[in-house]
């Protein structure tokens, strides 16, 4: 049983930065891989980034590679998504998720946060 709560979304101009946070409950946080997904209006939910339980392995979608960084602090039960050089195409609801292993499709993650809106103006 894991409860996830995202924060840090908001409105930013193109070229700006935001850092999203996902706070997790439970005592087995370090055993879960964590993923960030996003869903834009009228679009399918897509993988953004993921990190293994130890933090030793990461995955990034091609669209965000070099701009976004996923990290985790297991002592704080928190995963982060640092987003730099934001573009209007990054506008979406961003969701934090937890699963047994890193995967690139949403159905392999068992727990989800409520989402946080990110809007990038041009």
JSON list of N, CA, C and O in Angstrom, two decimals, residues 31-37 47-61 70 72 97-110:
[
{"chain": "A", "resi": 31, "resn": "UNK", "atom": "N", "xyz": [12.07, -0.10, -2.22]},
{"chain": "A", "resi": 31, "resn": "UNK", "atom": "CA", "xyz": [11.89, -1.30, -3.03]},
{"chain": "A", "resi": 31, "resn": "UNK", "atom": "C", "xyz": [11.12, -1.03, -4.32]},
{"chain": "A", "resi": 31, "resn": "UNK", "atom": "O", "xyz": [11.03, -1.90, -5.18]},
{"chain": "A", "resi": 32, "resn": "UNK", "atom": "N", "xyz": [10.56, 0.17, -4.47]},
{"chain": "A", "resi": 32, "resn": "UNK", "atom": "CA", "xyz": [9.74, 0.50, -5.63]},
{"chain": "A", "resi": 32, "resn": "UNK", "atom": "C", "xyz": [10.51, 1.30, -6.66]},
{"chain": "A", "resi": 32, "resn": "UNK", "atom": "O", "xyz": [11.21, 2.27, -6.32]},
{"chain": "A", "resi": 33, "resn": "UNK", "atom": "N", "xyz": [10.34, 0.92, -7.91]},
{"chain": "A", "resi": 33, "resn": "UNK", "atom": "CA", "xyz": [10.71, 1.81, -9.00]},
{"chain": "A", "resi": 33, "resn": "UNK", "atom": "C", "xyz": [9.66, 2.92, -9.07]},
{"chain": "A", "resi": 33, "resn": "UNK", "atom": "O", "xyz": [8.48, 2.69, -8.79]},
{"chain": "A", "resi": 34, "resn": "UNK", "atom": "N", "xyz": [10.08, 4.12, -9.44]},
{"chain": "A", "resi": 34, "resn": "UNK", "atom": "CA", "xyz": [9.19, 5.26, -9.51]},
{"chain": "A", "resi": 34, "resn": "UNK", "atom": "C", "xyz": [9.20, 5.83, -10.92]},
{"chain": "A", "resi": 34, "resn": "UNK", "atom": "O", "xyz": [10.26, 5.92, -11.55]},
{"chain": "A", "resi": 35, "resn": "UNK", "atom": "N", "xyz": [8.03, 6.20, -11.40]},
{"chain": "A", "resi": 35, "resn": "UNK", "atom": "CA", "xyz": [7.91, 6.76, -12.73]},
{"chain": "A", "resi": 35, "resn": "UNK", "atom": "C", "xyz": [7.14, 8.06, -12.73]},
{"chain": "A", "resi": 35, "resn": "UNK", "atom": "O", "xyz": [6.26, 8.29, -11.89]},
{"chain": "A", "resi": 36, "resn": "UNK", "atom": "N", "xyz": [7.48, 8.92, -13.68]},
{"chain": "A", "resi": 36, "resn": "UNK", "atom": "CA", "xyz": [6.70, 10.13, -13.98]},
{"chain": "A", "resi": 36, "resn": "UNK", "atom": "C", "xyz": [6.07, 9.95, -15.35]},
{"chain": "A", "resi": 36, "resn": "UNK", "atom": "O", "xyz": [6.76, 9.65, -16.33]},
{"chain": "A", "resi": 37, "resn": "UNK", "atom": "N", "xyz": [4.76, 10.14, -15.41]},
{"chain": "A", "resi": 37, "resn": "UNK", "atom": "CA", "xyz": [4.00, 10.12, -16.66]},
{"chain": "A", "resi": 37, "resn": "UNK", "atom": "C", "xyz": [3.33, 11.48, -16.84]},
{"chain": "A", "resi": 37, "resn": "UNK", "atom": "O", "xyz": [3.16, 12.23, -15.88]},
{"chain": "A", "resi": 47, "resn": "UNK", "atom": "N", "xyz": [5.05, 7.99, -20.90]},
{"chain": "A", "resi": 47, "resn": "UNK", "atom": "CA", "xyz": [6.16, 7.96, -19.96]},
{"chain": "A", "resi": 47, "resn": "UNK", "atom": "C", "xyz": [7.02, 9.20, -20.14]},
{"chain": "A", "resi": 47, "resn": "UNK", "atom": "O", "xyz": [7.26, 9.64, -21.27]},
{"chain": "A", "resi": 48, "resn": "UNK", "atom": "N", "xyz": [7.48, 9.76, -19.05]},
{"chain": "A", "resi": 48, "resn": "UNK", "atom": "CA", "xyz": [8.42, 10.87, -19.06]},
{"chain": "A", "resi": 48, "resn": "UNK", "atom": "C", "xyz": [9.80, 10.42, -18.59]},
{"chain": "A", "resi": 48, "resn": "UNK", "atom": "O", "xyz": [10.81, 10.62, -19.26]},
{"chain": "A", "resi": 49, "resn": "UNK", "atom": "N", "xyz": [9.84, 9.81, -17.40]},
{"chain": "A", "resi": 49, "resn": "UNK", "atom": "CA", "xyz": [11.09, 9.35, -16.81]},
{"chain": "A", "resi": 49, "resn": "UNK", "atom": "C", "xyz": [10.79, 8.32, -15.74]},
{"chain": "A", "resi": 49, "resn": "UNK", "atom": "O", "xyz": [9.67, 8.27, -15.21]},
{"chain": "A", "resi": 50, "resn": "UNK", "atom": "N", "xyz": [11.78, 7.49, -15.41]},
{"chain": "A", "resi": 50, "resn": "UNK", "atom": "CA", "xyz": [11.63, 6.49, -14.36]},
{"chain": "A", "resi": 50, "resn": "UNK", "atom": "C", "xyz": [12.97, 6.26, -13.70]},
{"chain": "A", "resi": 50, "resn": "UNK", "atom": "O", "xyz": [14.02, 6.49, -14.30]},
{"chain": "A", "resi": 51, "resn": "UNK", "atom": "N", "xyz": [12.93, 5.78, -12.46]},
{"chain": "A", "resi": 51, "resn": "UNK", "atom": "CA", "xyz": [14.14, 5.51, -11.69]},
{"chain": "A", "resi": 51, "resn": "UNK", "atom": "C", "xyz": [13.96, 4.24, -10.88]},
{"chain": "A", "resi": 51, "resn": "UNK", "atom": "O", "xyz": [12.88, 3.97, -10.36]},
{"chain": "A", "resi": 52, "resn": "UNK", "atom": "N", "xyz": [15.02, 3.43, -10.78]},
{"chain": "A", "resi": 52, "resn": "UNK", "atom": "CA", "xyz": [14.97, 2.20, -10.01]},
{"chain": "A", "resi": 52, "resn": "UNK", "atom": "C", "xyz": [14.93, 2.50, -8.52]},
{"chain": "A", "resi": 52, "resn": "UNK", "atom": "O", "xyz": [15.15, 3.63, -8.08]},
{"chain": "A", "resi": 53, "resn": "UNK", "atom": "N", "xyz": [14.65, 1.46, -7.72]},
{"chain": "A", "resi": 53, "resn": "UNK", "atom": "CA", "xyz": [14.54, 1.64, -6.28]},
{"chain": "A", "resi": 53, "resn": "UNK", "atom": "C", "xyz": [15.78, 2.22, -5.64]},
{"chain": "A", "resi": 53, "resn": "UNK", "atom": "O", "xyz": [15.69, 3.07, -4.74]},
{"chain": "A", "resi": 54, "resn": "UNK", "atom": "N", "xyz": [16.93, 1.79, -6.08]},
{"chain": "A", "resi": 54, "resn": "UNK", "atom": "CA", "xyz": [18.19, 2.27, -5.52]},
{"chain": "A", "resi": 54, "resn": "UNK", "atom": "C", "xyz": [18.62, 3.61, -6.09]},
{"chain": "A", "resi": 54, "resn": "UNK", "atom": "O", "xyz": [19.51, 4.26, -5.53]},
{"chain": "A", "resi": 55, "resn": "UNK", "atom": "N", "xyz": [18.03, 4.00, -7.21]},
{"chain": "A", "resi": 55, "resn": "UNK", "atom": "CA", "xyz": [18.44, 5.21, -7.90]},
{"chain": "A", "resi": 55, "resn": "UNK", "atom": "C", "xyz": [19.57, 5.00, -8.88]},
{"chain": "A", "resi": 55, "resn": "UNK", "atom": "O", "xyz": [20.02, 5.96, -9.51]},
{"chain": "A", "resi": 56, "resn": "UNK", "atom": "N", "xyz": [20.02, 3.77, -9.05]},
{"chain": "A", "resi": 56, "resn": "UNK", "atom": "CA", "xyz": [21.18, 3.50, -9.89]},
{"chain": "A", "resi": 56, "resn": "UNK", "atom": "C", "xyz": [20.85, 3.46, -11.38]},
{"chain": "A", "resi": 56, "resn": "UNK", "atom": "O", "xyz": [21.75, 3.61, -12.21]},
{"chain": "A", "resi": 57, "resn": "UNK", "atom": "N", "xyz": [19.58, 3.25, -11.72]},
{"chain": "A", "resi": 57, "resn": "UNK", "atom": "CA", "xyz": [19.17, 3.18, -13.13]},
{"chain": "A", "resi": 57, "resn": "UNK", "atom": "C", "xyz": [18.07, 4.19, -13.40]},
{"chain": "A", "resi": 57, "resn": "UNK", "atom": "O", "xyz": [17.17, 4.37, -12.57]},
{"chain": "A", "resi": 58, "resn": "UNK", "atom": "N", "xyz": [18.14, 4.84, -14.55]},
{"chain": "A", "resi": 58, "resn": "UNK", "atom": "CA", "xyz": [17.12, 5.81, -14.95]},
{"chain": "A", "resi": 58, "resn": "UNK", "atom": "C", "xyz": [16.73, 5.59, -16.40]},
{"chain": "A", "resi": 58, "resn": "UNK", "atom": "O", "xyz": [17.47, 5.00, -17.19]},
{"chain": "A", "resi": 59, "resn": "UNK", "atom": "N", "xyz": [15.54, 6.07, -16.74]},
{"chain": "A", "resi": 59, "resn": "UNK", "atom": "CA", "xyz": [15.05, 6.05, -18.11]},
{"chain": "A", "resi": 59, "resn": "UNK", "atom": "C", "xyz": [14.43, 7.41, -18.41]},
{"chain": "A", "resi": 59, "resn": "UNK", "atom": "O", "xyz": [13.77, 8.00, -17.57]},
{"chain": "A", "resi": 60, "resn": "UNK", "atom": "N", "xyz": [14.66, 7.90, -19.64]},
{"chain": "A", "resi": 60, "resn": "UNK", "atom": "CA", "xyz": [14.06, 9.15, -20.09]},
{"chain": "A", "resi": 60, "resn": "UNK", "atom": "C", "xyz": [13.46, 8.98, -21.48]},
{"chain": "A", "resi": 60, "resn": "UNK", "atom": "O", "xyz": [14.05, 8.35, -22.36]},
{"chain": "A", "resi": 61, "resn": "UNK", "atom": "N", "xyz": [12.27, 9.54, -21.66]},
{"chain": "A", "resi": 61, "resn": "UNK", "atom": "CA", "xyz": [11.70, 9.61, -22.99]},
{"chain": "A", "resi": 61, "resn": "UNK", "atom": "C", "xyz": [12.57, 10.50, -23.87]},
{"chain": "A", "resi": 61, "resn": "UNK", "atom": "O", "xyz": [13.18, 11.46, -23.39]},
{"chain": "A", "resi": 70, "resn": "UNK", "atom": "N", "xyz": [15.34, 12.94, -13.34]},
{"chain": "A", "resi": 70, "resn": "UNK", "atom": "CA", "xyz": [14.62, 12.29, -12.26]},
{"chain": "A", "resi": 70, "resn": "UNK", "atom": "C", "xyz": [15.61, 11.89, -11.17]},
{"chain": "A", "resi": 70, "resn": "UNK", "atom": "O", "xyz": [16.73, 11.48, -11.46]},
{"chain": "A", "resi": 72, "resn": "UNK", "atom": "N", "xyz": [15.77, 10.60, -6.64]},
{"chain": "A", "resi": 72, "resn": "UNK", "atom": "CA", "xyz": [15.00, 10.20, -5.47]},
{"chain": "A", "resi": 72, "resn": "UNK", "atom": "C", "xyz": [15.83, 10.32, -4.22]},
{"chain": "A", "resi": 72, "resn": "UNK", "atom": "O", "xyz": [17.06, 10.20, -4.25]},
{"chain": "A", "resi": 97, "resn": "UNK", "atom": "N", "xyz": [4.10, 7.70, -10.12]},
{"chain": "A", "resi": 97, "resn": "UNK", "atom": "CA", "xyz": [3.64, 6.33, -10.00]},
{"chain": "A", "resi": 97, "resn": "UNK", "atom": "C", "xyz": [4.72, 5.44, -9.39]},
{"chain": "A", "resi": 97, "resn": "UNK", "atom": "O", "xyz": [5.91, 5.77, -9.41]},
{"chain": "A", "resi": 98, "resn": "UNK", "atom": "N", "xyz": [4.29, 4.30, -8.84]},
{"chain": "A", "resi": 98, "resn": "UNK", "atom": "CA", "xyz": [5.20, 3.34, -8.21]},
{"chain": "A", "resi": 98, "resn": "UNK", "atom": "C", "xyz": [4.89, 1.94, -8.70]},
{"chain": "A", "resi": 98, "resn": "UNK", "atom": "O", "xyz": [3.72, 1.57, -8.83]},
{"chain": "A", "resi": 99, "resn": "UNK", "atom": "N", "xyz": [5.93, 1.14, -8.94]},
{"chain": "A", "resi": 99, "resn": "UNK", "atom": "CA", "xyz": [5.76, -0.23, -9.39]},
{"chain": "A", "resi": 99, "resn": "UNK", "atom": "C", "xyz": [6.92, -1.09, -8.98]},
{"chain": "A", "resi": 99, "resn": "UNK", "atom": "O", "xyz": [7.88, -0.62, -8.35]},
{"chain": "A", "resi": 100, "resn": "UNK", "atom": "N", "xyz": [6.85, -2.37, -9.34]},
{"chain": "A", "resi": 100, "resn": "UNK", "atom": "CA", "xyz": [7.87, -3.32, -8.92]},
{"chain": "A", "resi": 100, "resn": "UNK", "atom": "C", "xyz": [9.18, -3.17, -9.70]},
{"chain": "A", "resi": 100, "resn": "UNK", "atom": "O", "xyz": [10.22, -3.58, -9.22]},
{"chain": "A", "resi": 101, "resn": "UNK", "atom": "N", "xyz": [9.10, -2.59, -10.89]},
{"chain": "A", "resi": 101, "resn": "UNK", "atom": "CA", "xyz": [10.28, -2.43, -11.72]},
{"chain": "A", "resi": 101, "resn": "UNK", "atom": "C", "xyz": [10.04, -1.31, -12.71]},
{"chain": "A", "resi": 101, "resn": "UNK", "atom": "O", "xyz": [8.90, -0.90, -12.95]},
{"chain": "A", "resi": 102, "resn": "UNK", "atom": "N", "xyz": [11.12, -0.81, -13.31]},
{"chain": "A", "resi": 102, "resn": "UNK", "atom": "CA", "xyz": [11.00, 0.25, -14.31]},
{"chain": "A", "resi": 102, "resn": "UNK", "atom": "C", "xyz": [10.30, -0.30, -15.54]},
{"chain": "A", "resi": 102, "resn": "UNK", "atom": "O", "xyz": [10.68, -1.32, -16.10]},
{"chain": "A", "resi": 103, "resn": "UNK", "atom": "N", "xyz": [9.25, 0.40, -15.96]},
{"chain": "A", "resi": 103, "resn": "UNK", "atom": "CA", "xyz": [8.53, 0.06, -17.17]},
{"chain": "A", "resi": 103, "resn": "UNK", "atom": "C", "xyz": [8.16, 1.35, -17.89]},
{"chain": "A", "resi": 103, "resn": "UNK", "atom": "O", "xyz": [8.13, 2.43, -17.28]},
{"chain": "A", "resi": 104, "resn": "UNK", "atom": "N", "xyz": [7.88, 1.24, -19.18]},
{"chain": "A", "resi": 104, "resn": "UNK", "atom": "CA", "xyz": [7.56, 2.42, -19.99]},
{"chain": "A", "resi": 104, "resn": "UNK", "atom": "C", "xyz": [6.09, 2.54, -20.33]},
{"chain": "A", "resi": 104, "resn": "UNK", "atom": "O", "xyz": [5.71, 3.46, -21.04]},
{"chain": "A", "resi": 105, "resn": "UNK", "atom": "N", "xyz": [5.25, 1.62, -19.84]},
{"chain": "A", "resi": 105, "resn": "UNK", "atom": "CA", "xyz": [3.81, 1.69, -20.05]},
{"chain": "A", "resi": 105, "resn": "UNK", "atom": "C", "xyz": [3.12, 1.75, -18.70]},
{"chain": "A", "resi": 105, "resn": "UNK", "atom": "O", "xyz": [3.53, 1.10, -17.74]},
{"chain": "A", "resi": 106, "resn": "UNK", "atom": "N", "xyz": [2.03, 2.50, -18.63]},
{"chain": "A", "resi": 106, "resn": "UNK", "atom": "CA", "xyz": [1.41, 2.81, -17.36]},
{"chain": "A", "resi": 106, "resn": "UNK", "atom": "C", "xyz": [0.81, 1.61, -16.65]},
{"chain": "A", "resi": 106, "resn": "UNK", "atom": "O", "xyz": [0.75, 1.59, -15.41]},
{"chain": "A", "resi": 107, "resn": "UNK", "atom": "N", "xyz": [0.38, 0.59, -17.38]},
{"chain": "A", "resi": 107, "resn": "UNK", "atom": "CA", "xyz": [-0.33, -0.53, -16.75]},
{"chain": "A", "resi": 107, "resn": "UNK", "atom": "C", "xyz": [0.57, -1.38, -15.87]},
{"chain": "A", "resi": 107, "resn": "UNK", "atom": "O", "xyz": [0.07, -2.19, -15.10]},
{"chain": "A", "resi": 108, "resn": "UNK", "atom": "N", "xyz": [1.88, -1.20, -15.94]},
{"chain": "A", "resi": 108, "resn": "UNK", "atom": "CA", "xyz": [2.79, -1.95, -15.10]},
{"chain": "A", "resi": 108, "resn": "UNK", "atom": "C", "xyz": [3.13, -1.22, -13.80]},
{"chain": "A", "resi": 108, "resn": "UNK", "atom": "O", "xyz": [3.93, -1.72, -13.00]},
{"chain": "A", "resi": 109, "resn": "UNK", "atom": "N", "xyz": [2.52, -0.07, -13.57]},
{"chain": "A", "resi": 109, "resn": "UNK", "atom": "CA", "xyz": [2.66, 0.63, -12.30]},
{"chain": "A", "resi": 109, "resn": "UNK", "atom": "C", "xyz": [1.40, 0.44, -11.47]},
{"chain": "A", "resi": 109, "resn": "UNK", "atom": "O", "xyz": [0.28, 0.52, -11.99]},
{"chain": "A", "resi": 110, "resn": "UNK", "atom": "N", "xyz": [1.58, 0.20, -10.17]},
{"chain": "A", "resi": 110, "resn": "UNK", "atom": "CA", "xyz": [0.48, -0.20, -9.30]},
{"chain": "A", "resi": 110, "resn": "UNK", "atom": "C", "xyz": [-0.16, 0.95, -8.54]},
{"chain": "A", "resi": 110, "resn": "UNK", "atom": "O", "xyz": [-1.34, 0.87, -8.17]}
]
